[in-house]
Structure formats: C-alpha cells, structure tokens
CSV table of C-alpha atoms in Angstrom, one decimal:
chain,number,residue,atom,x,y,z
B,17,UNK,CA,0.0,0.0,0.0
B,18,UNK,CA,1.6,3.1,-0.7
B,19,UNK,CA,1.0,6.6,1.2
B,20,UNK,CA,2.4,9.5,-0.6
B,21,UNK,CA,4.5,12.1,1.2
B,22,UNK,CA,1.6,15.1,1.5
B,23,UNK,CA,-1.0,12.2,3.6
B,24,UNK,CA,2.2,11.0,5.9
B,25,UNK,CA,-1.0,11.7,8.9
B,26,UNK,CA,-2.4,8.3,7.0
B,27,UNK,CA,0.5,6.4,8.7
B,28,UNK,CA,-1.3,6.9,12.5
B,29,UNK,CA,-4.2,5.3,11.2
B,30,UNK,CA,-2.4,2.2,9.7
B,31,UNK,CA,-2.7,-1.3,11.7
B,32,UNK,CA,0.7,-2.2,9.9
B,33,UNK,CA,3.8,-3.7,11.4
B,34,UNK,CA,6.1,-3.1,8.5
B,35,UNK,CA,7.1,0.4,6.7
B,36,UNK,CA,9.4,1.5,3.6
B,37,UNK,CA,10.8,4.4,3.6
B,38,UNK,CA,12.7,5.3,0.2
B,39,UNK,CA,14.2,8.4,-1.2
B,40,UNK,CA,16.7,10.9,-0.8
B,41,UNK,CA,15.0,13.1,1.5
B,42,UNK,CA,16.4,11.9,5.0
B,43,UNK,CA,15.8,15.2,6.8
B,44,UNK,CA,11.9,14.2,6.0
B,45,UNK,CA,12.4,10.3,7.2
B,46,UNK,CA,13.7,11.4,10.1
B,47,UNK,CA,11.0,13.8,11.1
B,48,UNK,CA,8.6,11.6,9.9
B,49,UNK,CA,10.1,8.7,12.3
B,50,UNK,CA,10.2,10.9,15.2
B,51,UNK,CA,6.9,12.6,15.3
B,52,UNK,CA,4.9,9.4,14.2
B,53,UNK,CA,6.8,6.8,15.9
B,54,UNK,CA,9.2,7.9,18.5
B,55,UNK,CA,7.9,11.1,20.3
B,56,UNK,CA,6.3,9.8,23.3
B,57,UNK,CA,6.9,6.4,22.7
B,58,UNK,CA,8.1,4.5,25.5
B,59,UNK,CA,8.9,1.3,24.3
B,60,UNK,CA,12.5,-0.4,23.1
B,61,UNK,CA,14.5,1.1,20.2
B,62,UNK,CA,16.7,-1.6,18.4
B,63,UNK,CA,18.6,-0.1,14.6
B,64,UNK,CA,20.3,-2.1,12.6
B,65,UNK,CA,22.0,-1.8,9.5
B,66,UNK,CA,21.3,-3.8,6.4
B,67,UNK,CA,24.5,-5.3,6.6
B,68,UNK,CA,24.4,-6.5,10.1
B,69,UNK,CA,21.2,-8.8,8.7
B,70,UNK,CA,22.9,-10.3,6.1
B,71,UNK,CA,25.7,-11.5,8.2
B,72,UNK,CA,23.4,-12.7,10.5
B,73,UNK,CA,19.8,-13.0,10.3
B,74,UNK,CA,19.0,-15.2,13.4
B,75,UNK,CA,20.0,-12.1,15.5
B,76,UNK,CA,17.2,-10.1,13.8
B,77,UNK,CA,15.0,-12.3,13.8
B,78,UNK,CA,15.2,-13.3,17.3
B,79,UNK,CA,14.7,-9.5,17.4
B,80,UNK,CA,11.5,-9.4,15.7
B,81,UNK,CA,10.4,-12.6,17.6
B,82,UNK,CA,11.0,-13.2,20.6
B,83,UNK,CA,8.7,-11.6,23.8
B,84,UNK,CA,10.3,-9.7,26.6
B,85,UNK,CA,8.9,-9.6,30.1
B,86,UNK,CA,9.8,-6.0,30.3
B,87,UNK,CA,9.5,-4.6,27.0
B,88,UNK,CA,6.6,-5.9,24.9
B,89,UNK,CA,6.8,-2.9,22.7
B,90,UNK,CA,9.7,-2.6,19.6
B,91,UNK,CA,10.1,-0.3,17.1
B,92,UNK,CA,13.0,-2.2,14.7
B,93,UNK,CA,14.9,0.3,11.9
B,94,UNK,CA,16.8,-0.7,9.3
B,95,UNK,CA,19.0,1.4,7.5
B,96,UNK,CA,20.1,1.0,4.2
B,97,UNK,CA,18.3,-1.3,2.6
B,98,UNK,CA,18.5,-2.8,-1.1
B,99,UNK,CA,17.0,-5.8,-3.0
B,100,UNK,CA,19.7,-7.8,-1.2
B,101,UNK,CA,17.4,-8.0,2.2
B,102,UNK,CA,14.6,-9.0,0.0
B,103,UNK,CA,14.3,-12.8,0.8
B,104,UNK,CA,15.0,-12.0,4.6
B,105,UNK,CA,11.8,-9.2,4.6
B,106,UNK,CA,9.4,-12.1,2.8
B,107,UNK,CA,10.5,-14.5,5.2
B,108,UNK,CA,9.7,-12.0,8.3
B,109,UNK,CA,7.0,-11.3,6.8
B,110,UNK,CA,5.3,-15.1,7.1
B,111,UNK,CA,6.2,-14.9,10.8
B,112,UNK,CA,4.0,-13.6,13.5
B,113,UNK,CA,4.8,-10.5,14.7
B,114,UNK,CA,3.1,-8.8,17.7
B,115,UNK,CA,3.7,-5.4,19.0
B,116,UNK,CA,6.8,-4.3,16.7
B,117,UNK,CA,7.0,-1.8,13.7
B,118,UNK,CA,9.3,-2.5,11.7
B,119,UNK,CA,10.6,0.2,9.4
B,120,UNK,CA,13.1,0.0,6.7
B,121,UNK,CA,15.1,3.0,5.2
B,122,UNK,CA,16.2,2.9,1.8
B,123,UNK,CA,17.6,5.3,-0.5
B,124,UNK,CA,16.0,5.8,-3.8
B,125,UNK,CA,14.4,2.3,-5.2
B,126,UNK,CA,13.6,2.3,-9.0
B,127,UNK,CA,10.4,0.8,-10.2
B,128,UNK,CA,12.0,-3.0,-10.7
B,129,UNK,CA,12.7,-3.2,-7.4
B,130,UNK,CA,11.4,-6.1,-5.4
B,131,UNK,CA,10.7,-4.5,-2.7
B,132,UNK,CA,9.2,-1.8,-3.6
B,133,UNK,CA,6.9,-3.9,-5.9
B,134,UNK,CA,6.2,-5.8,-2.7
B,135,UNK,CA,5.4,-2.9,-0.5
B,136,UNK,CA,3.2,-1.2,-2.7
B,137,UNK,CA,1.0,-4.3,-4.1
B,138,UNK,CA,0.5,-6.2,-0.3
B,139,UNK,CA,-2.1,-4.3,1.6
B,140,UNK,CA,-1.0,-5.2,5.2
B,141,UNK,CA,2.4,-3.3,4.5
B,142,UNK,CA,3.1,0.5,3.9
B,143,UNK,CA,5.2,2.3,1.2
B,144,UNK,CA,5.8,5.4,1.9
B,145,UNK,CA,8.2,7.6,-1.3
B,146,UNK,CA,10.4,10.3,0.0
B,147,UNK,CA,11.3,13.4,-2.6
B,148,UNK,CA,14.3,15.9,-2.1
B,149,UNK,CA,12.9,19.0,-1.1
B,150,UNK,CA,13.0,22.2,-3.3
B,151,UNK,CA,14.2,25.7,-3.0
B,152,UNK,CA,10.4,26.6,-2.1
B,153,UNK,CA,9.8,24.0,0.3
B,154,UNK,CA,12.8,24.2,2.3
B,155,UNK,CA,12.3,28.2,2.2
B,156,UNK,CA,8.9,27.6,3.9
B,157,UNK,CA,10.2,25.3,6.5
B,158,UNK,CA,12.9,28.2,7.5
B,159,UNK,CA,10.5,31.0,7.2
B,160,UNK,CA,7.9,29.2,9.1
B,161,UNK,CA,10.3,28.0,11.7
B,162,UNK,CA,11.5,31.8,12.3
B,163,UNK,CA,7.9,33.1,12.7
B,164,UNK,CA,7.3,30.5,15.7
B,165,UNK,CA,10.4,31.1,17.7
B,166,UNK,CA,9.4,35.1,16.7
B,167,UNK,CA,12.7,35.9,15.4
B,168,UNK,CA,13.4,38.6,13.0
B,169,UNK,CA,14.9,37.7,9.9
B,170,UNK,CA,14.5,39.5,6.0
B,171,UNK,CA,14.2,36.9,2.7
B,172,UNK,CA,17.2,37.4,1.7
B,173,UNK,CA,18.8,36.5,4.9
B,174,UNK,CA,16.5,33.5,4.7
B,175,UNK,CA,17.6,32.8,1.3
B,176,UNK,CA,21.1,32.7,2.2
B,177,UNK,CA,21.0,29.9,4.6
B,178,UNK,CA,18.9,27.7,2.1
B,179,UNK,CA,21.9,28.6,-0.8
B,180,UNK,CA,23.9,27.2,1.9
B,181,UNK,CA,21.7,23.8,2.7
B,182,UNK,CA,22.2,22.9,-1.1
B,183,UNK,CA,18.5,21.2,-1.2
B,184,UNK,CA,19.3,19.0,2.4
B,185,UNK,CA,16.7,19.4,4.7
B,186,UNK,CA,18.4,17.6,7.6
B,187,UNK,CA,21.4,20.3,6.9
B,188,UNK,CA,19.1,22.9,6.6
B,189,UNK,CA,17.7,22.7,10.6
B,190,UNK,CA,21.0,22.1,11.8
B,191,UNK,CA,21.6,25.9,10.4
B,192,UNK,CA,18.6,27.1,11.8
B,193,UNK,CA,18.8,25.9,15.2
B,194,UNK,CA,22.5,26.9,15.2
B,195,UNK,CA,20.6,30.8,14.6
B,196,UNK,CA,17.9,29.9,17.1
B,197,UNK,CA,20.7,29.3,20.0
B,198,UNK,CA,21.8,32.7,18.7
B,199,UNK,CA,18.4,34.3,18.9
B,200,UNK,CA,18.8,33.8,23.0
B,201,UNK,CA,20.6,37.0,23.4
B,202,UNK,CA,19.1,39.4,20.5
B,203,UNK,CA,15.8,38.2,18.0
B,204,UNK,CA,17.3,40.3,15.2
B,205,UNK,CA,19.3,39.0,12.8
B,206,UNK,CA,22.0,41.0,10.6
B,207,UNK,CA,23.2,39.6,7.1
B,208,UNK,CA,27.1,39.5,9.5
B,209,UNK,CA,25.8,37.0,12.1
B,210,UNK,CA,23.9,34.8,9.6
B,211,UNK,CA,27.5,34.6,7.6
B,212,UNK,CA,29.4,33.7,10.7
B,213,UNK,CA,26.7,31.5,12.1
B,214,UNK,CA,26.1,29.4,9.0
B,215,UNK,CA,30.3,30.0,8.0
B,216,UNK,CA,28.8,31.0,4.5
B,217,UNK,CA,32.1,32.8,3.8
B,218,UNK,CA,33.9,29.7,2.6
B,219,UNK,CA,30.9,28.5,0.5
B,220,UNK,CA,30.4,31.3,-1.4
B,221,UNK,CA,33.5,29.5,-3.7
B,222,UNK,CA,31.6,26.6,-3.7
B,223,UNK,CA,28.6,28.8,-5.0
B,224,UNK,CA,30.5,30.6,-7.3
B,225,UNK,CA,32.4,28.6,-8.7
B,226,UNK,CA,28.8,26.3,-9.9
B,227,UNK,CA,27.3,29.8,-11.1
B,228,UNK,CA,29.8,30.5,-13.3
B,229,UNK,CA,30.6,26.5,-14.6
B,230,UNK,CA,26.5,26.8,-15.5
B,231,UNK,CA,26.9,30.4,-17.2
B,232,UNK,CA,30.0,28.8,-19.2
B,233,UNK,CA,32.6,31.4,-18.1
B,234,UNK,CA,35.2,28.7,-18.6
B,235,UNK,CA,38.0,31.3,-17.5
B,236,UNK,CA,36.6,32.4,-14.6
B,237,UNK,CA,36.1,28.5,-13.4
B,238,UNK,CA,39.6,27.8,-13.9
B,239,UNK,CA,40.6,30.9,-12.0
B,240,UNK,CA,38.7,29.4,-9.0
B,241,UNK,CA,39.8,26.4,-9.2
B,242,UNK,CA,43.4,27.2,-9.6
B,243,UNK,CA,43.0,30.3,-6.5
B,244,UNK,CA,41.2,27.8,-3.9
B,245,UNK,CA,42.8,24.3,-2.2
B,246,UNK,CA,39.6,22.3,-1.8
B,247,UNK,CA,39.8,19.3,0.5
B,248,UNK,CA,38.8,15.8,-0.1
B,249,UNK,CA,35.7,16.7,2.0
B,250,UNK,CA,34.9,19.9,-0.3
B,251,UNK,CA,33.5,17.0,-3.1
B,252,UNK,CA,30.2,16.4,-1.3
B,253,UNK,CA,29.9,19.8,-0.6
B,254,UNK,CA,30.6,20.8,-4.5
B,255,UNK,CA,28.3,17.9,-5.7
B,256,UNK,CA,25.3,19.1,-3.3
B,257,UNK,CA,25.8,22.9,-4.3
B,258,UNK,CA,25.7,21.6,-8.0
B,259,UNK,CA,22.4,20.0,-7.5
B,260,UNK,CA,20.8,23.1,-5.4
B,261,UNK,CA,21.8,25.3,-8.2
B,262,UNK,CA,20.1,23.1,-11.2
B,263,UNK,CA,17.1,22.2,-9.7
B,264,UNK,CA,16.7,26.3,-8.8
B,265,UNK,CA,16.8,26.5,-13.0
B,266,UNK,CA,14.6,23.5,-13.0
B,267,UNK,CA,12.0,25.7,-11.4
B,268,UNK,CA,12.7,28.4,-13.2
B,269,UNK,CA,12.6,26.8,-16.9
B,270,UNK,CA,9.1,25.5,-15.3
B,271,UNK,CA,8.0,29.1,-14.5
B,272,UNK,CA,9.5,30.5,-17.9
B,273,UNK,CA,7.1,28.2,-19.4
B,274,UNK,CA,4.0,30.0,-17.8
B,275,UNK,CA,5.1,33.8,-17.4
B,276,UNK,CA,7.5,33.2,-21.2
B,277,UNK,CA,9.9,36.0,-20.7
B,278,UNK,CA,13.4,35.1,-18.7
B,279,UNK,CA,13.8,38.9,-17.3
B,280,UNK,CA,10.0,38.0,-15.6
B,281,UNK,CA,10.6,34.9,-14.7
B,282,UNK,CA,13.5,35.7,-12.4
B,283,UNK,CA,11.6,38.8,-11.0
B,284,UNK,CA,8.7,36.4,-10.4
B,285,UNK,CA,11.0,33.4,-9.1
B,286,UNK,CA,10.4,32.6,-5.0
B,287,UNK,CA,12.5,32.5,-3.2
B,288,UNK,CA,13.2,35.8,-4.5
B,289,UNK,CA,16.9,35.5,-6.7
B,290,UNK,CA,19.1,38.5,-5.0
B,291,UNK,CA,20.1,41.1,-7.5
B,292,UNK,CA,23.5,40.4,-8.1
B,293,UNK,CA,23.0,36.9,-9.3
B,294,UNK,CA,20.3,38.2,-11.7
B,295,UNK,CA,22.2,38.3,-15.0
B,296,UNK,CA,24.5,35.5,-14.0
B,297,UNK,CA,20.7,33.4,-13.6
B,298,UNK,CA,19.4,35.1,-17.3
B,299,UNK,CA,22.4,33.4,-19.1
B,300,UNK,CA,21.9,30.4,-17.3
B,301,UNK,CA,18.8,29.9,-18.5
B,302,UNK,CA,19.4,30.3,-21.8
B,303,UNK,CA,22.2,28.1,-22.0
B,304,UNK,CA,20.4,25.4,-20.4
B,305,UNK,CA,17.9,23.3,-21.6
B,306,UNK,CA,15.4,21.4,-19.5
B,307,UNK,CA,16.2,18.0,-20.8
B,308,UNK,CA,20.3,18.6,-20.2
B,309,UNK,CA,19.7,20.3,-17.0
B,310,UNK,CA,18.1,16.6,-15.9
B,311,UNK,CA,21.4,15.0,-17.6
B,312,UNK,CA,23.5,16.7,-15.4
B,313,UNK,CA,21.7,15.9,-12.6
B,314,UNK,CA,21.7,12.5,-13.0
B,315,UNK,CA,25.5,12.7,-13.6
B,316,UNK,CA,26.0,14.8,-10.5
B,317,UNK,CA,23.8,11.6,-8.2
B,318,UNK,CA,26.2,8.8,-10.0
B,319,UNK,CA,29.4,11.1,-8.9
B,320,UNK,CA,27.3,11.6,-5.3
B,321,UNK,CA,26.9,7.7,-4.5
B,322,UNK,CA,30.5,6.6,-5.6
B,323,UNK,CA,31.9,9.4,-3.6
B,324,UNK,CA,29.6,8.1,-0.5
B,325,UNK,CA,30.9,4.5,-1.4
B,326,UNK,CA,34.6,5.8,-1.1
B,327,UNK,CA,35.7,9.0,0.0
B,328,UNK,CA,39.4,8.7,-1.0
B,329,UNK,CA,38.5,9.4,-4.5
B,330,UNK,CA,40.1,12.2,-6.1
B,331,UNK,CA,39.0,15.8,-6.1
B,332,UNK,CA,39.6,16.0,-10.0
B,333,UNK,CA,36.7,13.9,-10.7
B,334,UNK,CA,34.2,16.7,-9.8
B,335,UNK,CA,36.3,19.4,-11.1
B,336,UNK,CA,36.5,17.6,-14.3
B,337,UNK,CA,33.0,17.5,-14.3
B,338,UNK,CA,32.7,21.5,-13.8
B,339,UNK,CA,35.6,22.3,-16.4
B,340,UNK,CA,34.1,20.2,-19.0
B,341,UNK,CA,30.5,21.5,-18.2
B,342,UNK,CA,31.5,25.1,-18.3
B,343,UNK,CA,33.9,24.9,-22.0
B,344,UNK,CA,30.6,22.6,-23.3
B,345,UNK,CA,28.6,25.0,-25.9
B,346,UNK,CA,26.3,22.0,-26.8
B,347,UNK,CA,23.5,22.4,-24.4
C-alpha cells in the first residue's frame, strides 16, 4: 500500500507492522520517524543496518520474535536497505509479529525493485516515497520555523541559509537551530551574524564557482579552481551545491514556461533571486535546456553515491565535471 509524502497523517491510522521508507529526502524520514513513531513512545528502540542482517539474520529475527517480560513494545529500523534483504523481509513477513514496527530506510528504489513492488502491491504493509525538497519548500520550513520562535529575519537572509543547505533538509535545521541558540541573546538577525553562524564565507566558492561553470565562463572556473585548495571533504559539498543550483533552474525553466519571458521569470521566481546573481541566472537559463539540466543531474547523483561509497576518490573527478561543463557550448 503506498501513502504518498503530502498524507504521511495516513501512517497513525495504519494497523501495519512493516514500513518502507525510500528516497533521498532523510531530513523528512527522520521527522517523519520521530513525530509518528518515537515522540512519546516509550517502548524499546533496536537499529540495525542492512549489513548487520545479512551476516546474521537469526540475531534479527530473534529480534523481531522473541517476547520480553519487560519490554513488549519494539520499534526495529533498518538502515540502508537494497534488494539484497529482500528474501529475509518475505521470510519476516510469514512470521508472527506482535507489538513491533518495523521500518526500513532505503535510498532511492527504482520501479523493478522487489521491494518496492512488494510494499506497494501487499495491503498489510506500507510504502511510503520520500522526494528531495525544493528551494520553495525548504524556504517555507525556515521562514515558518523563524515566525514560531518570533525571530526577525529578512528573505534574503533567509535565502542565504537555504543557498547554503544545497537542497538537504536535515542540513538545513541544523543551520537554523544553530541561529535559534543565537536568537537567546538578540531576536534580530544581521546579514554578518547569519555569515558567521552558517560559515557561509567559505561557501560562497563553492557557489560561485557552480554559477559561473553553468553560465560557461570557462576562464573564470579555472581561475577558481586554480586560487582555492579544496579538501577531499569539499566534493560532497561541490556535488550538493551543483544540485541546489540546477534544480533552482529547474523551477525556473518551469515558470518561464508559464510567465514566457526570462527577465520576468526571475523577477517572479520565489524565493526571491538576490540582484547580483540576476544576470548571471538570465544566461543560465538560456544556455540550459530542461532535458540537459536533468542530464547533469543524473551525472552529479552517479558522482554523489561513488563518492559516499569511497571518500578517498580524487577531487579531479568533480572538477573535471565542472571544467568540462563550463567549456561545453552544446546544451
């Protein structure tokens, strides 16, 4: 059975004991675990790993199984999960479980997968598809989250941190609860103290250097690159300020489509683009097409997971990517 993200409420009602959870969004998962499941809960906690089941499923399932005379109550997570745990999840599944959920966490699943295909045809179990947030979403969870704790803070500032979340929700309320411990003392905010907060000063390379790779400026990319020492750690951060910045044209090439002039579109564009990345954003958009925009993207989540699967890989494979993608006239 599957619940799509905007009925998540759907979950309470649900007499399942087993939950999927796929996507890239893991800020959501996690809030979504916490406020249905955990908050208030007072039963046992036990996470595992996919890994830690395939080496040894008896452990889990004695887990799942067996009954405690002081904790009758589980809630079982299982982080990433692929096709691999399949055969272990049907054979669960013909046991008798009794007062456990058990909730799986996988990243994204395509439409072949077994799982999936078993989560969302079974009616007694729940699918639940996570989607990475947007530029507008994430905006309204900051915004929102500033008007509750009453703190005063402009768009732009607001802006700012989300540039600096690069679409990551779960990075995105570590910045603003880093500003709400700063909102103790004083419940204005200057443009100074957000850059200090959020360290935005050494990301506005990062920011940069994608802005001008997607505008083609070729020389000024190389300039950047050549000017700046990036550590190995710098790749994820490159990779996810790639990604924030084409699925901001993404929504703007949607918007273009509606309003049909570019100067418009950017003056219409929430959240609102500041003024001094105006023309940089105008060229952008007519470089890009919509279909090569999602070309990139896909490239950019390939480079993400082999980078996640082994961080000792060089720096010169994202920068590659960026120097080839800002001297490439074929878009």
């Amino acid at each position: 059975m599957i619940i799509k993200s905007f009925n998540l409420n759907d979950i309470k009602h649900s007499k399942s004991n087993f939950f999927l959870f796929y996507g890239k969004n893991e800020g959501q998962k996690e809030e979504i675990i916490y406020d249905l499941f955990l908050k208030d809960y007072d039963g046992d906690v036990v996470k595992y790993d996919e890994n830690q089941i395939l080496e040894n499923k008896e452990v889990f399932f004695d887990t799942c199984l067996n009954e405690s005379l002081f904790e009758k109550k589980k809630i079982i997570q299982v982080s990433r999960v692929t096709t691999k745990l399949y055969e272990i999840i049907k054979e669960i599944l013909e046991k008798n479980i009794v007062d456990k959920k058990i909730i799986l966490n996988s990243e994204l699943l395509d439409k072949k997968s077994k799982i999936r295909k078993l989560f969302e045809t079974e009616k007694n179990l729940v699918c639940i598809p996570f989607y990475e947030d947007n530029i507008s979403s994430l905006y309204k969870i900051a915004n929102d989250f500033f008007k509750k704790n009453k703190i005063s803070i402009s768009s732009e500032n607001i802006n700012i941190i989300v540039d600096k979340c690069s679409g990551d929700r779960k990075n995105l309320k570590n910045e603003i609860n880093k500003i709400l411990n700063f909102s103790f003392t004083q419940k204005k905010i200057s443009k100074e103290q957000i850059f200090k907060l959020i360290n935005m000063h050494e990301n506005e390379n990062f920011f940069g250097l994608i802005d001008f790779c997607l505008a083609k400026k070729h020389n000024k990319v190389t300039k950047i690159i050549n000017n700046n020492t990036f550590s190995k750690n710098d790749s994820i951060i490159l990779i996810r300020s790639f990604l924030s910045r084409l699925k901001r044209l993404l929504e703007l090439k949607k918007l273009l489509l509606k309003v049909k002039n570019i100067e418009d579109t950017i003056k219409l564009f929430k959240p609102t683009i500041f003024w001094k990345d105006k023309e940089i954003v105008n060229i952008q958009m007519k470089i890009w097409s919509t279909e090569n925009i999602y070309v990139l993207i896909e490239k950019l989540n390939i480079l993400e997971i082999n980078f996640k699967k082994n961080n000792e890989l060089s720096n010169n494979i994202i920068f590659d990517l960026i120097l080839n993608t800002s001297k490439n006239f074929n878009n």
